[in-house]
mmCIF file of C-alpha atoms in Angstrom:
data_model
loop_
_atom_site.group_PDB
_atom_site.id
_atom_site.type_symbol
_atom_site.label_atom_id
_atom_site.label_comp_id
_atom_site.label_asym_id
_atom_site.label_seq_id
_atom_site.Cartn_x
_atom_site.Cartn_y
_atom_site.Cartn_z
ATOM 1 C CA UNK L 1270 12.055 -1.701 5.349
ATOM 2 C CA UNK L 1271 9.667 -1.301 2.442
ATOM 3 C CA UNK L 1272 6.178 -2.046 3.687
ATOM 4 C CA UNK L 1273 4.491 -1.682 0.297
ATOM 5 C CA UNK L 1274 6.251 -3.162 -2.716
ATOM 6 C CA UNK L 1275 5.133 -2.030 -6.162
ATOM 7 C CA UNK L 1276 5.904 -3.361 -9.624
ATOM 8 C CA UNK L 1277 6.723 -2.748 -12.374
ATOM 9 C CA UNK L 1278 8.749 0.433 -12.022
ATOM 10 C CA UNK L 1279 7.754 1.469 -15.532
ATOM 11 C CA UNK L 1280 5.149 0.315 -18.017
ATOM 12 C CA UNK L 1281 4.542 1.075 -21.664
ATOM 13 C CA UNK L 1282 1.264 0.094 -23.308
ATOM 14 C CA UNK L 1283 -0.499 0.889 -26.531
ATOM 15 C CA UNK L 1284 -3.674 2.909 -26.626
ATOM 16 C CA UNK L 1285 -6.612 0.640 -25.939
ATOM 17 C CA UNK L 1286 -4.531 -1.907 -24.073
ATOM 18 C CA UNK L 1287 -4.752 -3.013 -20.440
ATOM 19 C CA UNK L 1288 -2.318 -1.620 -17.901
ATOM 20 C CA UNK L 1289 -1.680 -3.734 -14.808
ATOM 21 C CA UNK L 1290 0.242 -2.574 -11.748
ATOM 22 C CA UNK L 1291 0.840 -4.851 -8.794
ATOM 23 C CA UNK L 1292 1.461 -4.195 -5.118
ATOM 24 C CA UNK L 1293 2.211 -6.360 -2.118
ATOM 25 C CA UNK L 1294 2.144 -5.438 1.537
ATOM 26 C CA UNK L 1295 3.517 -6.963 4.708
ATOM 27 C CA UNK L 1296 1.609 -5.412 7.581
ATOM 28 C CA UNK L 1297 -1.643 -7.307 8.169
ATOM 29 C CA UNK L 1298 -2.956 -4.348 10.153
ATOM 30 C CA UNK L 1299 -3.362 -2.383 6.914
ATOM 31 C CA UNK L 1300 -7.050 -2.009 6.142
ATOM 32 C CA UNK L 1301 -7.302 0.713 3.526
ATOM 33 C CA UNK L 1302 -5.637 0.511 0.118
ATOM 34 C CA UNK L 1303 -5.761 3.592 -2.119
ATOM 35 C CA UNK L 1304 -4.206 4.223 -5.491
ATOM 36 C CA UNK L 1305 -2.949 7.698 -6.303
ATOM 37 C CA UNK L 1306 -2.199 9.186 -9.713
ATOM 38 C CA UNK L 1307 0.451 11.858 -10.151
ATOM 39 C CA UNK L 1308 1.101 14.001 -13.202
ATOM 40 C CA UNK L 1309 4.412 15.863 -13.622
ATOM 41 C CA UNK L 1310 4.531 18.997 -11.502
ATOM 42 C CA UNK L 1311 1.415 18.053 -9.557
ATOM 43 C CA UNK L 1312 0.719 16.417 -6.263
ATOM 44 C CA UNK L 1313 -0.745 12.899 -6.098
ATOM 45 C CA UNK L 1314 -4.512 12.635 -6.424
ATOM 46 C CA UNK L 1315 -6.703 9.773 -5.231
ATOM 47 C CA UNK L 1316 -7.809 7.548 -8.100
ATOM 48 C CA UNK L 1317 -9.600 4.660 -6.419
ATOM 49 C CA UNK L 1318 -9.448 2.853 -3.077
ATOM 50 C CA UNK L 1319 -10.527 -0.462 -1.590
ATOM 51 C CA UNK L 1320 -11.026 -1.974 1.845
ATOM 52 C CA UNK L 1321 -10.260 -5.664 2.548
ATOM 53 C CA UNK L 1322 -13.887 -6.696 2.946
ATOM 54 C CA UNK L 1323 -14.278 -6.801 -0.846
ATOM 55 C CA UNK L 1324 -12.138 -8.502 -3.492
ATOM 56 C CA UNK L 1325 -12.745 -6.075 -6.319
ATOM 57 C CA UNK L 1326 -13.805 -2.494 -6.886
ATOM 58 C CA UNK L 1327 -14.468 -0.911 -10.240
ATOM 59 C CA UNK L 1328 -14.797 2.747 -11.153
ATOM 60 C CA UNK L 1329 -15.076 3.385 -14.854
ATOM 61 C CA UNK L 1330 -11.990 2.016 -16.593
ATOM 62 C CA UNK L 1331 -10.137 1.516 -13.286
ATOM 63 C CA UNK L 1332 -10.411 -1.682 -11.226
ATOM 64 C CA UNK L 1333 -8.700 -2.735 -8.013
ATOM 65 C CA UNK L 1334 -8.356 -6.454 -7.388
ATOM 66 C CA UNK L 1335 -7.567 -7.418 -3.808
ATOM 67 C CA UNK L 1336 -6.244 -10.751 -2.480
ATOM 68 C CA UNK L 1337 -6.203 -10.628 1.303
ATOM 69 C CA UNK L 1338 -4.642 -14.053 1.830
ATOM 70 C CA UNK L 1339 -1.758 -13.254 -0.507
ATOM 71 C CA UNK L 1340 -1.491 -9.685 0.799
ATOM 72 C CA UNK L 1341 -1.539 -8.391 -2.741
ATOM 73 C CA UNK L 1342 -3.586 -5.906 -4.687
ATOM 74 C CA UNK L 1343 -3.464 -4.623 -8.213
ATOM 75 C CA UNK L 1344 -4.732 -1.817 -10.414
ATOM 76 C CA UNK L 1345 -6.106 -2.597 -13.847
ATOM 77 C CA UNK L 1346 -6.638 0.215 -16.339
ATOM 78 C CA UNK L 1347 -8.838 -0.944 -19.179
ATOM 79 C CA UNK L 1348 -8.788 0.714 -22.610
ATOM 80 C CA UNK L 1349 -5.699 2.706 -21.614
ATOM 81 C CA UNK L 1350 -5.534 6.214 -23.080
ATOM 82 C CA UNK L 1351 -2.603 8.600 -23.647
ATOM 83 C CA UNK L 1352 -4.143 10.841 -20.996
ATOM 84 C CA UNK L 1353 -3.576 8.042 -18.479
ATOM 85 C CA UNK L 1354 0.185 8.541 -18.845
ATOM 86 C CA UNK L 1355 1.273 9.392 -15.311
ATOM 87 C CA UNK L 1356 2.924 7.887 -12.259
ATOM 88 C CA UNK L 1357 0.727 5.604 -10.184
ATOM 89 C CA UNK L 1358 1.304 4.893 -6.504
ATOM 90 C CA UNK L 1359 -0.303 2.182 -4.464
ATOM 91 C CA UNK L 1360 -0.566 2.819 -0.768
ATOM 92 C CA UNK L 1361 -1.784 1.219 2.429
ATOM 93 C CA UNK L 1362 -2.858 2.545 5.793
ATOM 94 C CA UNK L 1363 -4.040 1.001 9.037
ATOM 95 C CA UNK L 1364 -6.392 1.234 11.909
ATOM 96 C CA UNK L 1365 -8.325 4.222 10.730
ATOM 97 C CA UNK L 1366 -5.230 6.397 10.992
ATOM 98 C CA UNK L 1367 -5.322 7.084 7.256
ATOM 99 C CA UNK L 1368 -1.598 7.761 7.114
ATOM 100 C CA UNK L 1369 -0.760 6.057 3.840
ATOM 101 C CA UNK L 1370 2.507 4.264 3.255
ATOM 102 C CA UNK L 1371 3.267 4.563 -0.441
ATOM 103 C CA UNK L 1372 4.899 2.219 -2.909
ATOM 104 C CA UNK L 1373 7.732 3.487 -5.081
ATOM 105 C CA UNK L 1374 5.482 4.211 -8.019
ATOM 106 C CA UNK L 1375 4.973 3.021 -11.583
ATOM 107 C CA UNK L 1376 5.577 5.332 -14.507
ATOM 108 C CA UNK L 1377 2.943 4.522 -17.123
ATOM 109 C CA UNK L 1378 3.289 5.637 -20.725
ATOM 110 C CA UNK L 1379 0.414 4.995 -23.107
ATOM 111 C CA UNK L 1380 1.389 5.328 -26.734
ATOM 112 C CA UNK L 1381 -1.257 6.691 -29.129
ATOM 113 C CA UNK B 486 -9.305 27.726 -5.801
ATOM 114 C CA UNK B 487 -10.103 25.777 -2.638
ATOM 115 C CA UNK B 488 -7.358 23.160 -2.874
ATOM 116 C CA UNK B 489 -4.231 22.760 -0.767
ATOM 117 C CA UNK B 490 -1.738 25.492 -1.501
ATOM 118 C CA UNK B 491 1.991 25.446 -0.806
ATOM 119 C CA UNK B 492 4.543 28.223 -0.824
ATOM 120 C CA UNK B 493 7.110 28.640 -2.191
ATOM 121 C CA UNK B 494 6.853 26.234 -5.104
ATOM 122 C CA UNK B 495 10.591 26.246 -5.619
ATOM 123 C CA UNK B 496 13.426 27.082 -3.255
ATOM 124 C CA UNK B 497 17.142 27.008 -3.999
ATOM 125 C CA UNK B 498 19.419 27.453 -1.045
ATOM 126 C CA UNK B 499 22.996 26.924 -0.024
ATOM 127 C CA UNK B 500 24.002 24.180 2.343
ATOM 128 C CA UNK B 501 23.747 25.300 5.946
ATOM 129 C CA UNK B 502 20.944 27.794 5.397
ATOM 130 C CA UNK B 503 17.507 27.506 6.965
ATOM 131 C CA UNK B 504 14.364 27.207 4.872
ATOM 132 C CA UNK B 505 10.676 27.345 5.713
ATOM 133 C CA UNK B 506 7.742 26.039 3.728
ATOM 134 C CA UNK B 507 4.120 26.975 4.251
ATOM 135 C CA UNK B 508 1.006 24.922 3.623
ATOM 136 C CA UNK B 509 -2.581 26.145 3.603
ATOM 137 C CA UNK B 510 -4.968 23.170 3.773
ATOM 138 C CA UNK B 511 -8.522 22.947 2.552
ATOM 139 C CA UNK B 512 -10.431 25.068 5.015
ATOM 140 C CA UNK B 513 -12.714 22.457 6.571
ATOM 141 C CA UNK B 514 -9.985 19.825 6.885
ATOM 142 C CA UNK B 515 -8.733 19.116 10.390
ATOM 143 C CA UNK B 516 -5.827 16.869 9.463
ATOM 144 C CA UNK B 517 -2.644 18.062 7.797
ATOM 145 C CA UNK B 518 0.232 15.896 6.605
ATOM 146 C CA UNK B 519 3.770 16.503 5.416
ATOM 147 C CA UNK B 520 5.458 14.072 3.054
ATOM 148 C CA UNK B 521 8.798 14.119 1.269
ATOM 149 C CA UNK B 522 9.251 12.815 -2.252
ATOM 150 C CA UNK B 523 12.527 12.251 -4.055
ATOM 151 C CA UNK B 524 12.969 11.469 -7.732
ATOM 152 C CA UNK B 525 11.701 8.020 -8.629
ATOM 153 C CA UNK B 526 10.294 7.345 -5.168
ATOM 154 C CA UNK B 527 6.902 7.439 -3.576
ATOM 155 C CA UNK B 528 5.990 10.037 -0.971
ATOM 156 C CA UNK B 529 7.504 9.326 2.450
ATOM 157 C CA UNK B 530 5.573 10.312 5.560
ATOM 158 C CA UNK B 531 7.163 12.959 7.761
ATOM 159 C CA UNK B 532 4.498 14.108 10.220
ATOM 160 C CA UNK B 533 0.839 14.925 10.659
ATOM 161 C CA UNK B 534 -1.388 17.189 12.695
ATOM 162 C CA UNK B 535 -4.937 16.858 13.863
ATOM 163 C CA UNK B 536 -6.060 20.411 14.428
ATOM 164 C CA UNK B 537 -3.072 22.042 16.157
ATOM 165 C CA UNK B 538 -1.728 18.854 17.745
ATOM 166 C CA UNK B 539 1.213 17.100 16.119
ATOM 167 C CA UNK B 540 0.223 13.468 16.620
ATOM 168 C CA UNK B 541 2.919 11.499 14.850
ATOM 169 C CA UNK B 542 6.411 12.058 13.535
ATOM 170 C CA UNK B 543 8.453 9.781 11.307
ATOM 171 C CA UNK B 544 11.998 8.777 12.112
ATOM 172 C CA UNK B 545 12.831 10.633 8.896
ATOM 173 C CA UNK B 546 12.091 13.873 10.725
ATOM 174 C CA UNK B 547 15.495 14.624 12.195
ATOM 175 C CA UNK B 548 16.162 17.266 14.836
ATOM 176 C CA UNK B 549 16.839 19.760 12.058
ATOM 177 C CA UNK B 550 13.208 19.544 10.960
ATOM 178 C CA UNK B 551 10.363 21.186 12.806
ATOM 179 C CA UNK B 552 6.727 21.522 11.884
ATOM 180 C CA UNK B 553 4.039 23.649 13.423
ATOM 181 C CA UNK B 554 0.368 24.229 12.908
ATOM 182 C CA UNK B 555 -0.648 27.174 15.073
ATOM 183 C CA UNK B 556 -4.380 27.500 15.670
ATOM 184 C CA UNK B 557 -5.025 24.409 13.550
ATOM 185 C CA UNK B 558 -4.975 26.320 10.280
ATOM 186 C CA UNK B 559 -1.907 26.690 8.078
ATOM 187 C CA UNK B 560 1.297 24.764 8.783
ATOM 188 C CA UNK B 561 4.975 25.482 8.401
ATOM 189 C CA UNK B 562 7.837 23.071 7.911
ATOM 190 C CA UNK B 563 11.266 24.441 8.760
ATOM 191 C CA UNK B 564 14.550 22.802 7.907
ATOM 192 C CA UNK B 565 17.567 24.136 9.739
ATOM 193 C CA UNK B 566 21.172 23.825 8.534
ATOM 194 C CA UNK B 567 20.107 22.306 5.247
ATOM 195 C CA UNK B 568 22.139 19.469 3.736
ATOM 196 C CA UNK B 569 22.305 18.329 0.132
ATOM 197 C CA UNK B 570 20.371 15.215 1.124
ATOM 198 C CA UNK B 571 17.428 17.418 2.006
ATOM 199 C CA UNK B 572 16.884 18.175 -1.673
ATOM 200 C CA UNK B 573 13.428 16.831 -2.440
ATOM 201 C CA UNK B 574 9.829 17.755 -3.088
ATOM 202 C CA UNK B 575 7.985 18.492 0.139
ATOM 203 C CA UNK B 576 4.316 17.660 -0.188
ATOM 204 C CA UNK B 577 1.538 18.834 2.063
ATOM 205 C CA UNK B 578 -1.831 17.109 2.214
ATOM 206 C CA UNK B 579 -5.010 17.591 4.177
ATOM 207 C CA UNK B 580 -8.029 15.478 5.032
ATOM 208 C CA UNK B 581 -11.182 15.621 7.076
ATOM 209 C CA UNK B 582 -11.151 13.204 9.965
ATOM 210 C CA UNK B 583 -14.542 12.449 11.379
ATOM 211 C CA UNK B 584 -18.024 11.685 10.147
ATOM 212 C CA UNK B 585 -17.949 10.891 6.470
ATOM 213 C CA UNK B 586 -14.187 10.453 6.469
ATOM 214 C CA UNK B 587 -13.241 8.660 3.267
ATOM 215 C CA UNK B 588 -9.544 8.394 4.026
ATOM 216 C CA UNK B 589 -8.712 10.493 0.992
ATOM 217 C CA UNK B 590 -5.746 12.818 1.264
ATOM 218 C CA UNK B 591 -5.771 15.969 -0.849
ATOM 219 C CA UNK B 592 -2.260 16.938 -1.858
ATOM 220 C CA UNK B 593 -0.827 20.280 -2.794
ATOM 221 C CA UNK B 594 1.535 20.685 -5.723
ATOM 222 C CA UNK B 595 4.554 20.603 -3.459
ATOM 223 C CA UNK B 596 7.534 22.765 -2.618
ATOM 224 C CA UNK B 597 10.691 21.707 -4.397
ATOM 225 C CA UNK B 598 13.888 22.249 -2.426
ATOM 226 C CA UNK B 599 17.322 22.275 -4.016
ATOM 227 C CA UNK B 600 20.302 22.510 -1.683
ATOM 228 C CA UNK B 601 23.535 23.505 -3.391
#
């Protein structure tokens, strides 16, 4: 049972373009939604996170949009750069336990 | 370097052998997590500790797997009688649970296991 579904599996964008990654969850008890970025040979690192009391959170070029009724959230990367090329994981956790359940990941390639 | 460190980074073993991985968390973090990641998949939760207490274990953690965190500091993950299906990256993460908790997990670079 996949509790957090992520799409697309891979994404190729041109430098300066917008990268959009979508996630959907099933468990309504989830109340914390982080995005992690992973470079080859490294562990995941927190990029940005949101709680369901807000519909959007922006940090620099990265924005999370959250739709509680649809149980969906997405990551937008504006002005994508080659250095953004990495694997991105959405995740969700519940009840203050902060044990994230991860999506399967999206491999992003930004062409110069 | 004050990040999460894992040892060894790579381990190649034959099927049926036992292996042990070590994780040293960030020093002030009281929570420690183990995840498993296979190629093309997201990290899958195995178990976590708060201080020295193991509070939750995933169904993925079969009887051949055991994790310890003596004295609430470093942790070890042992896999007995390894199988080829155990081949994966084993990730350790730590966090600080309590006042000011942001929910952020800090991951190490992982220990890659290859079972021949």
